[in-house]
Short mmCIF file of C-alpha atoms in Angstrom, two decimals:
data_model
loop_
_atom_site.label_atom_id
_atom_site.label_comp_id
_atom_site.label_asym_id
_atom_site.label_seq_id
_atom_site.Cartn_x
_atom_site.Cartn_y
_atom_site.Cartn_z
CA UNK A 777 -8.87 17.36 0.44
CA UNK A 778 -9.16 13.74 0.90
CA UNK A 779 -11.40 12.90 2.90
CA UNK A 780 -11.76 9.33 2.65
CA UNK A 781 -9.12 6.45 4.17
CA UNK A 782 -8.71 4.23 1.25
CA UNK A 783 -10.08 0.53 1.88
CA UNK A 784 -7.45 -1.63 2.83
CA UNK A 785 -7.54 -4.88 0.96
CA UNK A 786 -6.40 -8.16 2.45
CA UNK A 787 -3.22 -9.92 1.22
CA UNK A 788 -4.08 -13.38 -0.10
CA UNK A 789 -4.23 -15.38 3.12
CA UNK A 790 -2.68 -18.51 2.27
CA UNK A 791 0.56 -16.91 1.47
CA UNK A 792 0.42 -15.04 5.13
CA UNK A 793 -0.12 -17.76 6.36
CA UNK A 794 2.88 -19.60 4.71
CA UNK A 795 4.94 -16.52 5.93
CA UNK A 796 4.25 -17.05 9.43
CA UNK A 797 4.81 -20.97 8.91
CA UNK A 798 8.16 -20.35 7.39
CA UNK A 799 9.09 -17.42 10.52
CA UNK A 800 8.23 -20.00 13.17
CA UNK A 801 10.06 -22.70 11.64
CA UNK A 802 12.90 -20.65 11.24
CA UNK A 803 12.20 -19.81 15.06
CA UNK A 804 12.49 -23.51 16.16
CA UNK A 805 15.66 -24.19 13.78
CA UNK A 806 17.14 -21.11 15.68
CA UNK A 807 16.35 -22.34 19.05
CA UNK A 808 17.87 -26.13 18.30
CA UNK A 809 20.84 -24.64 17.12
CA UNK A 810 21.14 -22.50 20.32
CA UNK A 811 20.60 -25.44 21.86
CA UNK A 812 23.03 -27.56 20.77
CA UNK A 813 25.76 -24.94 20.76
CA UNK A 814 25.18 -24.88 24.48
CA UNK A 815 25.32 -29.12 25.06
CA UNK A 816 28.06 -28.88 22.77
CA UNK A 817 30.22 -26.45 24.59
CA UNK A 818 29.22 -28.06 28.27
CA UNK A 819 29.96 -31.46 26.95
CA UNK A 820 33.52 -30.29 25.69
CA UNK A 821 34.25 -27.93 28.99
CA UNK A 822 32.27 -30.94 31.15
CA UNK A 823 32.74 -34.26 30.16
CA UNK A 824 29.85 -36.12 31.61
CA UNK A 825 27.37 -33.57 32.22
CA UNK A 826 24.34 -31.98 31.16
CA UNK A 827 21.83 -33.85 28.57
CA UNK A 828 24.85 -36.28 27.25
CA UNK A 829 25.47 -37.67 30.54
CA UNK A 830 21.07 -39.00 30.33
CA UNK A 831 21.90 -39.46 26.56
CA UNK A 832 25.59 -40.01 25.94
CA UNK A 833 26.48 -39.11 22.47
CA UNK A 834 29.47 -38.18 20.99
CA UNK A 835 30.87 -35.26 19.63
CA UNK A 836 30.94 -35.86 16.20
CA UNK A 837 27.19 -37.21 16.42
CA UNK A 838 26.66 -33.33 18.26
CA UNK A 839 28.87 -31.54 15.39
CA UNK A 840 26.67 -33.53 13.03
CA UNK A 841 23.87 -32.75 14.42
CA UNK A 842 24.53 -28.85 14.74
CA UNK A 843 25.96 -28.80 11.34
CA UNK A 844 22.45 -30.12 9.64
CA UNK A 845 20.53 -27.86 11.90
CA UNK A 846 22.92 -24.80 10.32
CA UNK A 847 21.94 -25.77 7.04
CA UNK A 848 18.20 -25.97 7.78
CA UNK A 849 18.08 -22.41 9.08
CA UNK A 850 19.79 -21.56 5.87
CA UNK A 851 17.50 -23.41 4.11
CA UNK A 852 14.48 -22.28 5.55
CA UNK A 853 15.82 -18.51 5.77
CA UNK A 854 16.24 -18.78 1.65
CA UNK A 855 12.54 -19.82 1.46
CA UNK A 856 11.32 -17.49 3.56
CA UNK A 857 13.40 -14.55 1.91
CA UNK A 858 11.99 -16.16 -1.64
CA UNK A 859 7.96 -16.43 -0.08
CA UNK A 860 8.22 -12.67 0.63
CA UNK A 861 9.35 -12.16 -2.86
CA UNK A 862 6.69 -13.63 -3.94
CA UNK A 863 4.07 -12.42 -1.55
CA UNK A 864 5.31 -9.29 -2.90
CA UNK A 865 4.79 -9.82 -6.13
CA UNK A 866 1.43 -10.97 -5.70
CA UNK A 867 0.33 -7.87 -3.58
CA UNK A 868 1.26 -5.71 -6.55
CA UNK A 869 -0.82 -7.73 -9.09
CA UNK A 870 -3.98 -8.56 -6.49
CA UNK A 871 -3.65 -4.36 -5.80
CA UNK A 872 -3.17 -3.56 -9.72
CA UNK A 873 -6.66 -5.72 -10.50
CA UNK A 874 -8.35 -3.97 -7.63
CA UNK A 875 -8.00 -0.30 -8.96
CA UNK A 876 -9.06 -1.34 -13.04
CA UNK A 877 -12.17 -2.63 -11.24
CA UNK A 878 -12.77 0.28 -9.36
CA UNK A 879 -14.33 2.78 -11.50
CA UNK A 880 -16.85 2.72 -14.19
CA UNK A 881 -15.72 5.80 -15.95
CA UNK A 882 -13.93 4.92 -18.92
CA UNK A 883 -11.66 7.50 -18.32
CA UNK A 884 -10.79 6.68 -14.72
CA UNK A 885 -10.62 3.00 -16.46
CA UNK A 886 -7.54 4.67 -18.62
CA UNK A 887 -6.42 6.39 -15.86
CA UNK A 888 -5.72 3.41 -13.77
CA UNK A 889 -3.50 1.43 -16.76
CA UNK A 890 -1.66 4.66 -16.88
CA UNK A 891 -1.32 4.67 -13.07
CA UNK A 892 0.12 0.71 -13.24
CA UNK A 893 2.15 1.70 -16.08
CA UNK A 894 3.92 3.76 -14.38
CA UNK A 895 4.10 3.11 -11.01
CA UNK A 896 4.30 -1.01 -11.14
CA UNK A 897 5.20 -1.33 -14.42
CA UNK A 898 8.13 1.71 -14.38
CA UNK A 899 6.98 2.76 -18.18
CA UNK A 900 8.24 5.99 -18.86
CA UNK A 901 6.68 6.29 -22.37
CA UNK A 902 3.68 4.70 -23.36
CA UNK A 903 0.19 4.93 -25.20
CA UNK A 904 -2.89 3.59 -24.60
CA UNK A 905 -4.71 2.35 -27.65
CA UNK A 906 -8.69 1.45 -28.15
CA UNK A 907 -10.29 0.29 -31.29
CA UNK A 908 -13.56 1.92 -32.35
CA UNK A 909 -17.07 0.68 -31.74
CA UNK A 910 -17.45 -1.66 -35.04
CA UNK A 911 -14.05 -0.40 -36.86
CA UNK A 912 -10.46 -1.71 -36.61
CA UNK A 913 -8.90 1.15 -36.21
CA UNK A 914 -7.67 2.50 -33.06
CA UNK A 915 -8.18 5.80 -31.08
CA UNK A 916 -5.59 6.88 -29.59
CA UNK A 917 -6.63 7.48 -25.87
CA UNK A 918 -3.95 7.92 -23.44
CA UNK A 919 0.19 9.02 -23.85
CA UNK A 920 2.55 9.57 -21.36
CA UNK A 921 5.86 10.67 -22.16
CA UNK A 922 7.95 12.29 -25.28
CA UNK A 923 5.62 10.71 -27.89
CA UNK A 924 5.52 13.57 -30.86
CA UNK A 925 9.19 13.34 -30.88
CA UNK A 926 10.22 9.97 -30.25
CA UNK A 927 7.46 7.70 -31.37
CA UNK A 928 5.13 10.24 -34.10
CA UNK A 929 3.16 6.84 -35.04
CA UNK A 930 1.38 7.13 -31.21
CA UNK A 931 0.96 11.27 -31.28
CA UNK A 932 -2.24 11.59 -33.39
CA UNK A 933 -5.81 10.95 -32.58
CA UNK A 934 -5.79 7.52 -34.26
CA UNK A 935 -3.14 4.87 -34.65
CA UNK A 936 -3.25 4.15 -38.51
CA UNK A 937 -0.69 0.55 -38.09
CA UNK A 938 2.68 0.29 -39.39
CA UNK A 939 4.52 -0.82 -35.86
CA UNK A 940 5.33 -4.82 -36.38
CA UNK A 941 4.92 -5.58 -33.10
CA UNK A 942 2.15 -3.42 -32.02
CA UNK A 943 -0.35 -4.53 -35.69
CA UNK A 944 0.68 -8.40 -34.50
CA UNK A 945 -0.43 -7.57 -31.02
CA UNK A 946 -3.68 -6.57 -32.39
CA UNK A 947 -4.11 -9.04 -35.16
CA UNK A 948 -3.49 -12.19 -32.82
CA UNK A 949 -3.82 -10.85 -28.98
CA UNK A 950 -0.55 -12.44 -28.18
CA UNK A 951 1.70 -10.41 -26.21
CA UNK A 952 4.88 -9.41 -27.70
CA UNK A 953 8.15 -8.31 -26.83
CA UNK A 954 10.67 -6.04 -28.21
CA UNK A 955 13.02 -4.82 -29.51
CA UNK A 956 11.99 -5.30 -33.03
CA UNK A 957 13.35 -3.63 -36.37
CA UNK A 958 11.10 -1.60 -37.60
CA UNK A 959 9.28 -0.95 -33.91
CA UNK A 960 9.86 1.64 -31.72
CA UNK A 961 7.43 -0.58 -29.17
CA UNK A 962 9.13 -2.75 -26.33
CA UNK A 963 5.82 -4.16 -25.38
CA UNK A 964 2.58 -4.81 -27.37
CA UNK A 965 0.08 -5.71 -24.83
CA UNK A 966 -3.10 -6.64 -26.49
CA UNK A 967 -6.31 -5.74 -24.38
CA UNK A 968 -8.58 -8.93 -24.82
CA UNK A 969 -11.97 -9.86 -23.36
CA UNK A 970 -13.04 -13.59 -24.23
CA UNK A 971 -11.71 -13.53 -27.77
CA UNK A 972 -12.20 -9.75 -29.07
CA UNK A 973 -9.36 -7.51 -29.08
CA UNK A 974 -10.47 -4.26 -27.72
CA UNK A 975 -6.83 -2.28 -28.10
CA UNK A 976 -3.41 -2.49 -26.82
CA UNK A 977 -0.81 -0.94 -24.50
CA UNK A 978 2.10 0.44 -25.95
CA UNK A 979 5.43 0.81 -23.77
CA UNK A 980 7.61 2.63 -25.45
CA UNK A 981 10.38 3.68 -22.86
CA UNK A 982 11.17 2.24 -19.55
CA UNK A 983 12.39 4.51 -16.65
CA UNK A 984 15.99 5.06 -16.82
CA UNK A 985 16.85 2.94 -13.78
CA UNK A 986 14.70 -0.22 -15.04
CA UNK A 987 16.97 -1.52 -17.89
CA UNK A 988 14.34 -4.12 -19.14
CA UNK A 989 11.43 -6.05 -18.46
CA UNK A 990 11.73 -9.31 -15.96
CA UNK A 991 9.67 -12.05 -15.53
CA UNK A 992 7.27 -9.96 -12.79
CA UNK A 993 6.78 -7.23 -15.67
CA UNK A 994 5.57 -10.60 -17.62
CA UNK A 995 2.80 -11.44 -15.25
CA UNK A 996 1.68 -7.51 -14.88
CA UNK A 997 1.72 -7.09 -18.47
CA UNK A 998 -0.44 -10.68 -18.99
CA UNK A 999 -2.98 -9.42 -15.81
CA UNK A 1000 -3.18 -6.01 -17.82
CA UNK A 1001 -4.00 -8.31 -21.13
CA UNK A 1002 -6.64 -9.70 -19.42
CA UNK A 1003 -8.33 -6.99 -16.80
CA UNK A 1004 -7.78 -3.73 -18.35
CA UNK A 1005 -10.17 -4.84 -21.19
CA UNK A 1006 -12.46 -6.31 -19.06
CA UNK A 1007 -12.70 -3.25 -16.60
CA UNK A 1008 -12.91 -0.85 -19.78
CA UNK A 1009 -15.41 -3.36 -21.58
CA UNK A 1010 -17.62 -2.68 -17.92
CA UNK A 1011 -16.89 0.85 -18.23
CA UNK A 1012 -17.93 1.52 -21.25
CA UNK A 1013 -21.33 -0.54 -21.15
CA UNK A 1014 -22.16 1.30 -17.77
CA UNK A 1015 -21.41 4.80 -19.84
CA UNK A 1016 -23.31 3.59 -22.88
CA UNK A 1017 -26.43 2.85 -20.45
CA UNK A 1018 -26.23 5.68 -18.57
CA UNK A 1019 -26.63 7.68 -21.70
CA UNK A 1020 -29.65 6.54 -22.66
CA UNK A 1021 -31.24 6.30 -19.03
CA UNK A 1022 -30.81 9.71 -19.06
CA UNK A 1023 -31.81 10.50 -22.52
CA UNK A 1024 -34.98 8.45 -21.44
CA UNK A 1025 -35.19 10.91 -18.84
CA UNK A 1026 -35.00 13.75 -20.88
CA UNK A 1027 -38.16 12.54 -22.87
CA UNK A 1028 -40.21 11.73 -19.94
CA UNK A 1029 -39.78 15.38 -18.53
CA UNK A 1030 -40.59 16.80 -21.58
CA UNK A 1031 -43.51 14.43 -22.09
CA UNK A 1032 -44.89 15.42 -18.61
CA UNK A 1033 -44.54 19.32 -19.36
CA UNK A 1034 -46.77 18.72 -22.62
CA UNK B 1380 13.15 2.30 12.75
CA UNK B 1381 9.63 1.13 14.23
CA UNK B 1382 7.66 3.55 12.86
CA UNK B 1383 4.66 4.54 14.52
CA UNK B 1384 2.79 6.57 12.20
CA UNK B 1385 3.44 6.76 8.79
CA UNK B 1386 2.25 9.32 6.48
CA UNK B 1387 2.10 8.29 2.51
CA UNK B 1388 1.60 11.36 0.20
CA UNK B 1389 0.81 10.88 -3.21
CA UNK B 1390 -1.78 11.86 -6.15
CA UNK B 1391 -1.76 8.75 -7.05
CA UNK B 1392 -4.74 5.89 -6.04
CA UNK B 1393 -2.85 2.72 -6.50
CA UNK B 1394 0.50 3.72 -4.79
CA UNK B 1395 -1.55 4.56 -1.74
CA UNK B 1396 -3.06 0.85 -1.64
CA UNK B 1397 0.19 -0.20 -2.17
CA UNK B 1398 1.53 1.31 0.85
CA UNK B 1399 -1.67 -0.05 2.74
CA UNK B 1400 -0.66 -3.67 1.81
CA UNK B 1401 3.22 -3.15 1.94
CA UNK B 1402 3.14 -1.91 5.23
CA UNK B 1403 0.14 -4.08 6.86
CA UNK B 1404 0.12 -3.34 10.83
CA UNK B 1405 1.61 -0.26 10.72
CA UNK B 1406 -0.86 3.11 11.41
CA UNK B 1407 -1.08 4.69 7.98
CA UNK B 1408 -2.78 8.07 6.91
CA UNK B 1409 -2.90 9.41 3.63
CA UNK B 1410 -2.27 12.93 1.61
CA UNK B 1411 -2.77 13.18 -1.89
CA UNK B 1412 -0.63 16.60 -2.14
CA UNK B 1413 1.73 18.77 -0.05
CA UNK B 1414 -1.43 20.51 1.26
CA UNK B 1415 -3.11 17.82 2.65
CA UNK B 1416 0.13 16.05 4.01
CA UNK B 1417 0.67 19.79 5.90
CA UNK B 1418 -3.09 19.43 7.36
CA UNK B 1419 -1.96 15.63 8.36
CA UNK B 1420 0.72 16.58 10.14
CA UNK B 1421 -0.82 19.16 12.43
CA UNK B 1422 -4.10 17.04 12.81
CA UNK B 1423 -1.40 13.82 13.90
CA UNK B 1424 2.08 15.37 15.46
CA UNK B 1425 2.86 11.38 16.22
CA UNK B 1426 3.37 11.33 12.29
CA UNK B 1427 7.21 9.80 12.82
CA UNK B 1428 7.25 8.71 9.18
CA UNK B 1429 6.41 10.64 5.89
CA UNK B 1430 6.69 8.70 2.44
CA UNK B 1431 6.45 11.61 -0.20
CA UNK B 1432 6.41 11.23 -3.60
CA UNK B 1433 8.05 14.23 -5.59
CA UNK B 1434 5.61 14.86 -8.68
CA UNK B 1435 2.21 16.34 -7.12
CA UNK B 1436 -0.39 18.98 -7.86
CA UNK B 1437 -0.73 22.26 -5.97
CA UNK B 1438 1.95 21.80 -3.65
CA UNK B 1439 4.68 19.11 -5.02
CA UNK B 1440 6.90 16.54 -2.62
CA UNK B 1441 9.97 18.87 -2.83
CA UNK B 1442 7.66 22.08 -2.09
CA UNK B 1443 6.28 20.57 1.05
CA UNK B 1444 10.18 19.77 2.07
CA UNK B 1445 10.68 23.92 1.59
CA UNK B 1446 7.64 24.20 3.80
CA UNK B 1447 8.79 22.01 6.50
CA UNK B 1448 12.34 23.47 6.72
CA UNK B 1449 11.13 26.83 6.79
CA UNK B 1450 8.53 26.16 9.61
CA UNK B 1451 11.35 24.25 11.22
CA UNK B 1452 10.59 20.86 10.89
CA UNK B 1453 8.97 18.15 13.09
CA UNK B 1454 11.34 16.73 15.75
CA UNK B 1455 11.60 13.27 15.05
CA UNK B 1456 9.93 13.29 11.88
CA UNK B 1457 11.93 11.25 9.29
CA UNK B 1458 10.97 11.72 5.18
CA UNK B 1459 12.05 9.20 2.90
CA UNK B 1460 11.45 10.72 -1.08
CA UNK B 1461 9.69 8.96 -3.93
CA UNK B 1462 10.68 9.26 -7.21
CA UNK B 1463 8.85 8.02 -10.39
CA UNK B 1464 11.52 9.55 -12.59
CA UNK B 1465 14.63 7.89 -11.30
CA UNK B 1466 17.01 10.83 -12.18
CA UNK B 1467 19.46 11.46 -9.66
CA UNK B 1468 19.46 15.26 -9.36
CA UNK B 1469 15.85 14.26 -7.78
CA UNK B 1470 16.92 11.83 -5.14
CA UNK B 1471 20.05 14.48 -4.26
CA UNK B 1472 18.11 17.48 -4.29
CA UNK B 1473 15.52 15.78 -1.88
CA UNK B 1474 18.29 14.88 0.79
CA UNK B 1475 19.63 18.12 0.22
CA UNK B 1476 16.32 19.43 1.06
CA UNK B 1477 16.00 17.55 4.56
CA UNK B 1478 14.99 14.03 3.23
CA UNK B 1479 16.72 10.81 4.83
CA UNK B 1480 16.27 8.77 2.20
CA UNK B 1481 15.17 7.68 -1.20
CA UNK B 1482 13.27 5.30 -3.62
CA UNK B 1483 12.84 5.12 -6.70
CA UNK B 1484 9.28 3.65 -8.39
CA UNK B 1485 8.72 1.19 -9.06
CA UNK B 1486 9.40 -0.59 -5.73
CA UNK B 1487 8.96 -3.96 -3.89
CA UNK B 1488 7.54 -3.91 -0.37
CA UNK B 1489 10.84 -5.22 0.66
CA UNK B 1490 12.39 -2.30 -0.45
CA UNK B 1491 10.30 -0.02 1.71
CA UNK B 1492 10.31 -1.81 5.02
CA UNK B 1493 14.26 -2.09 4.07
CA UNK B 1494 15.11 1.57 3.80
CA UNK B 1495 12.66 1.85 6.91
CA UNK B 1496 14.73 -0.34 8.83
CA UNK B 1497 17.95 1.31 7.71
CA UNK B 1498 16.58 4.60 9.30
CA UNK B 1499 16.51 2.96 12.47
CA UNK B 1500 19.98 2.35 11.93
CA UNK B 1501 21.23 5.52 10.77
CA UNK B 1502 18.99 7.23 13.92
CA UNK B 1503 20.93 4.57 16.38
CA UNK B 1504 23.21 5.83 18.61
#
């Protein structure tokens, strides 16, 4: 059962805030055109009355006026459709970094790639590669999807090379794109901390529905490069050290007992 | 539709702080399998809103549909389905099932408060 209400983060402000900007300017633009559709229709119906009688102006100046107002709403309706885009697409990255910093399990480290993987990322086959402690080859330590069948380089224990895409990945850290012949990779995501390439992610299918990767799969897959090695690099130092404190342990109970 | 609680059930960490920052000011609980999302439901009958996603342990999204039909359902109590595998016979055999909608993962939060909104509609007289 869960007990437990999970956190809720904050959005980044200034965006919010730019939101609300953008909704009460497009609440004053709404109001002046209101506004002028009303002096417009009492000045035709009324000649003389209203605010052009304390202002006279003509109609064309009124049409002109009401037609440039139009365009603003439009105008600031686009931007405010475009900031919520993008306020979206910030929420999913700022939430994807919160959860690989959450744990300091290595596991629950792997588990949370998989978890973006497939539920920001839409990946409907991929694996998860590390290289070994002091060795450049690479455990294999995560799949998800048909791998024995459709990609047998990724079902093993240990990826021995022979993707293009996926040995450049690891050679250089640069992110790489498929399709490429010989690859059965779409994306080689190189995990990187500071200059050391700790492994890479492997997308090998998409979900049916997502027919490729856009330009917000780009900035996931470039916030993976950089935080899912990070978060595992934490991981695996916390693991390493609580080992030993509690090997430590171990000797100073049995020291105590002699 | 304004919901007024919403009830997000999945196994899965990250969607659930998705939800939590896609739909910011609006009462959220969570259930991380049909079980718990049953539990929720009794503990909170002003649940107006469940978001269920369809792959779960112990007691899966279209499982805890079963369950609600056969106890009769909640009046008022609107399900849109969550799909991470896109397929179709999914999404159909959720509305089939008593769901009002669907989405498909990965989403935008646009895309949620959308097929929200077009609940409201489909509810208006």
């Amino acid at each position: 059962m869960m007990n437990r209400e999970p956190h809720r983060p904050e959005a980044p402000p200034g965006h919010e805030a730019l939101v609300e900007q953008l909704r009460d300017a497009l609440g004053r633009a709404s109001e002046l055109v209101a506004h002028l559709s009303t002096t417009l229709a009492v000045a035709a119906r009324e000649p003389g009355a209203g605010p052009a009688a304390a202002a006279p102006r003509s109609e064309d100046d009124t049409t002109r006026a009401l037609s440039a107002a139009r365009l603003d709403v439009q105008e600031l309706s686009t931007r405010l459709v475009d900031t919520e885009h993008q306020l979206d697409r910030l929420m999913s990255l700022y939430v994807a970094t919160y959860q690989l910093h959450s744990f300091l399990d290595p596991k629950q480290v792997h588990d949370a790639i998989a978890d973006i993987a497939i539920n920001l990322l839409g990946a409907e086959r991929f694996a998860l590669l590390l290289r070994r402690e002091g060795g450049l080859e690479c455990e294999i330590v995560h799949t998800q999807g048909r791998i024995a069948t459709e990609a047998p380089r990724f079902a093993g224990a240990v990826y021995e090379g022979g993707d293009p895409l996926v040995d450049g990945a690891l050679a250089d850290g640069v992110l790489r794109l498929g399709p490429r012949e010989g690859s059965s990779a779409l994306a080689a995501v190189p995990l990187k901390i500071q200059d050391e390439i700790v492994g890479a992610l492997v997308v090998l299918k998409l979900l049916d529905h997502k027919p490729a990767l856009g330009s917000e799969d780009r900035d996931l897959l470039d916030l993976l490069s950089a935080h899912a090695a990070s978060a595992l690099f934490a991981a695996r130092l916390f693991a390493a050290k609580d080992r030993k404190l509690r090997t430590l342990e171990s000797l100073v109970r049995l020291a105590r007992r002699e | 539709m304004q919901p007024s609680k919403v009830l997000a059930v999945d196994d899965s960490d990250l969607m659930h702080r998705m939800y939590d920052v896609m739909l910011r000011g609006v009462p959220l609980l969570h259930a991380r399998d049909g079980n718990e999302a049953l539990e929720r439901l009794a503990q909170h009958p002003d649940i107006d809103l469940v978001l269920l996603d369809i792959n779960m342990p112990n007691m899966n999204g279209f499982e805890l549909l079963t369950e609600l039909g056969a106890r009769g359902a909640v009046p008022g109590l609107a399900v849109i389905v969550v799909t991470t595998a896109g397929r179709e016979e999914d999404a159909s055999r959720g509305l089939a099932a008593g769901a009002a909608a669907y989405l498909t993962k990965p989403f935008r939060g646009e895309e949620v408060r959308a097929a929200i909104a077009r609940l409201g509609e489909s509810h208006a007289p």
